[in-house]
XYZ file of C-alpha atoms in Angstrom:
183
model
C -22.258 -1.079 11.957
C -18.789 0.033 12.929
C -15.989 -0.897 10.575
C -13.150 -3.186 11.626
C -10.499 -0.659 10.520
C -10.482 3.129 10.409
C -8.247 2.973 7.324
C -6.544 0.284 5.268
C -3.193 1.493 3.979
C -1.954 -0.304 0.870
C 1.478 -0.389 -0.647
C 1.278 -0.128 -4.442
C 3.852 -2.150 -6.404
C 3.884 -5.797 -5.409
C 0.705 -5.376 -3.343
C -2.116 -4.232 -5.649
C -0.096 -4.365 -8.874
C 2.773 -6.217 -10.510
C 6.269 -4.923 -9.819
C 8.242 -6.383 -12.687
C 11.244 -4.028 -12.671
C 11.371 -2.435 -9.243
C 9.962 0.730 -10.799
C 7.319 1.545 -13.375
C 7.700 4.535 -15.660
C 4.600 4.419 -17.820
C 0.940 3.541 -17.665
C 1.507 0.781 -20.230
C 3.790 -0.979 -17.703
C 1.277 -0.676 -14.853
C -0.946 -3.725 -14.297
C -3.165 -4.628 -11.363
C -3.041 -8.248 -10.226
C -6.009 -10.253 -11.604
C -7.464 -10.573 -8.094
C -6.827 -7.008 -6.862
C -10.371 -5.714 -7.193
C -11.980 -8.889 -5.882
C -9.743 -8.543 -2.810
C -10.476 -4.823 -2.423
C -14.234 -5.454 -2.659
C -13.906 -7.830 0.296
C -11.652 -5.431 2.221
C -14.073 -2.546 1.615
C -16.542 -4.277 3.955
C -14.098 -3.571 6.793
C -13.198 0.084 6.190
C -14.482 3.375 4.737
C -11.009 4.482 3.669
C -8.259 3.071 1.495
C -5.013 5.006 1.231
C -2.115 4.016 -1.007
C 1.359 4.766 0.360
C 4.203 4.178 -2.075
C 7.930 4.860 -2.075
C 8.768 6.314 -5.483
C 12.335 7.458 -4.839
C 13.120 6.791 -8.499
C 11.544 10.213 -9.102
C 14.595 11.788 -7.451
C 16.960 9.685 -9.539
C 15.142 10.579 -12.762
C 14.230 6.963 -13.616
C 10.576 7.968 -13.753
C 9.042 11.343 -14.294
C 6.275 12.987 -12.358
C 3.903 13.266 -15.352
C 4.021 9.496 -15.812
C 3.470 8.899 -12.105
C 0.501 11.283 -12.136
C -0.965 9.471 -15.152
C -0.671 6.131 -13.302
C -2.196 7.661 -10.157
C -5.069 9.079 -12.181
C -5.686 5.631 -13.691
C -5.685 4.041 -10.200
C -8.193 6.607 -8.876
C -10.501 5.949 -11.859
C -10.348 2.167 -11.417
C -11.220 2.441 -7.712
C -13.974 4.975 -8.470
C -15.543 2.729 -11.140
C -16.010 0.100 -8.444
C -17.117 2.506 -5.691
C -14.035 1.674 -3.635
C -13.238 4.421 -1.105
C -9.691 5.391 -2.190
C -9.089 8.665 -0.386
C -5.582 9.468 -1.570
C -2.329 8.185 -3.031
C 0.681 9.426 -1.109
C 4.149 8.948 -2.535
C 7.639 9.631 -1.314
C 9.938 10.914 -3.993
C 13.299 10.896 -2.232
C 15.707 8.658 -0.373
C 15.459 10.323 3.077
C 15.710 7.578 5.673
C 14.768 9.471 8.869
C 12.105 8.314 11.332
C 9.777 11.181 10.311
C 10.641 11.143 6.611
C 8.043 10.526 3.924
C 9.903 7.444 2.691
C 8.725 4.255 4.396
C 9.598 3.099 7.028
C 9.498 6.809 7.884
C 6.102 7.790 9.248
C 5.669 10.968 7.181
C 3.038 9.776 4.678
C 0.978 8.290 7.513
C 1.151 11.437 9.661
C 0.025 13.469 6.627
C -2.857 11.041 5.983
C -3.841 11.193 9.663
C -3.995 15.013 9.456
C -5.769 15.066 6.087
C -8.441 12.484 6.951
C -8.624 12.440 10.764
C -7.379 8.835 10.916
C -6.908 6.772 14.052
C -3.690 4.976 13.097
C -3.958 2.538 16.008
C -7.203 1.267 14.468
C -5.746 1.002 10.975
C -4.144 -1.735 8.881
C -1.028 -1.690 6.687
C -0.755 -4.232 3.863
C 2.460 -4.581 1.858
C 5.173 -6.799 0.403
C 8.266 -5.117 1.836
C 9.959 -4.996 5.201
C 9.525 -1.195 5.236
C 5.730 -1.664 5.100
C 5.876 -3.877 8.195
C 8.353 -1.594 9.986
C 6.188 1.505 9.575
C 3.137 -0.500 10.675
C 5.005 -1.605 13.802
C 6.219 1.961 14.485
C 2.661 3.277 14.400
C 1.116 0.342 16.263
C -1.068 -0.589 13.301
C -2.164 -4.091 12.389
C -0.011 -5.440 9.553
C -0.389 -8.027 6.822
C 2.709 -9.085 4.941
C 2.250 -10.354 1.375
C 4.458 -12.852 -0.440
C 3.802 -11.174 -3.817
C 6.183 -8.574 -5.268
C 9.380 -8.738 -3.223
C 7.655 -10.493 -0.335
C 9.389 -13.852 -0.630
C 12.788 -12.128 -0.677
C 11.962 -10.188 2.513
C 10.223 -13.034 4.367
C 13.114 -14.206 6.582
C 14.048 -10.628 7.526
C 10.417 -9.701 8.230
C 9.980 -12.736 10.475
C 13.174 -11.831 12.333
C 12.680 -8.059 12.711
C 8.938 -7.410 12.534
C 5.767 -8.817 13.962
C 3.180 -9.039 11.170
C -0.314 -9.989 12.304
C -0.688 -12.214 9.269
C 1.437 -13.444 6.354
C -0.588 -14.022 3.183
C 0.354 -15.397 -0.204
C -1.380 -12.426 -1.857
C -3.929 -9.655 -1.342
C -6.845 -11.981 -2.043
C -5.843 -14.372 0.736
C -5.244 -11.357 3.005
C -8.760 -10.075 2.293
C -10.299 -13.433 3.179
C -8.312 -13.748 6.420
C -8.458 -10.121 7.576
C -11.184 -10.788 10.156
C -8.859 -13.209 11.948
C -6.213 -10.616 12.871
């Protein structure tokens, strides 16, 4: 049976995990939402590939260090692996470059890299996130998009409705997973 999406791209903070401070600098601060894996189990019926795309520009400013980020990434990979969830890669942008092709969302750089690395059809993919930049990059690449009201979602809602065209607005990843077939 063919999958609904080639790839489901996921933002990290505010989407699959809590984002209490705007940045997380240690594994002890990193916590998945209670429903994250239930939601991902449902979403895994509709794709063979999950890819996490996260802006981590605080690396450039020195607010977090790369060893801590790598430890968090390693933890995320292990948690997905434990549950046989097909997480292919975690891409992160570590600077503040704002160009169209830059790695930092809404730049398309992380997505172009993922497309090259995993032979992804972006037009058959889905972007899920809680920030306007997640919706903007989804629109730029003609992907389906789901906007979440977790993380900073509520703060971005009016701007997202005005400037973007999400396929669905969900209260959280679990609701998104249950409604994904409707988009």
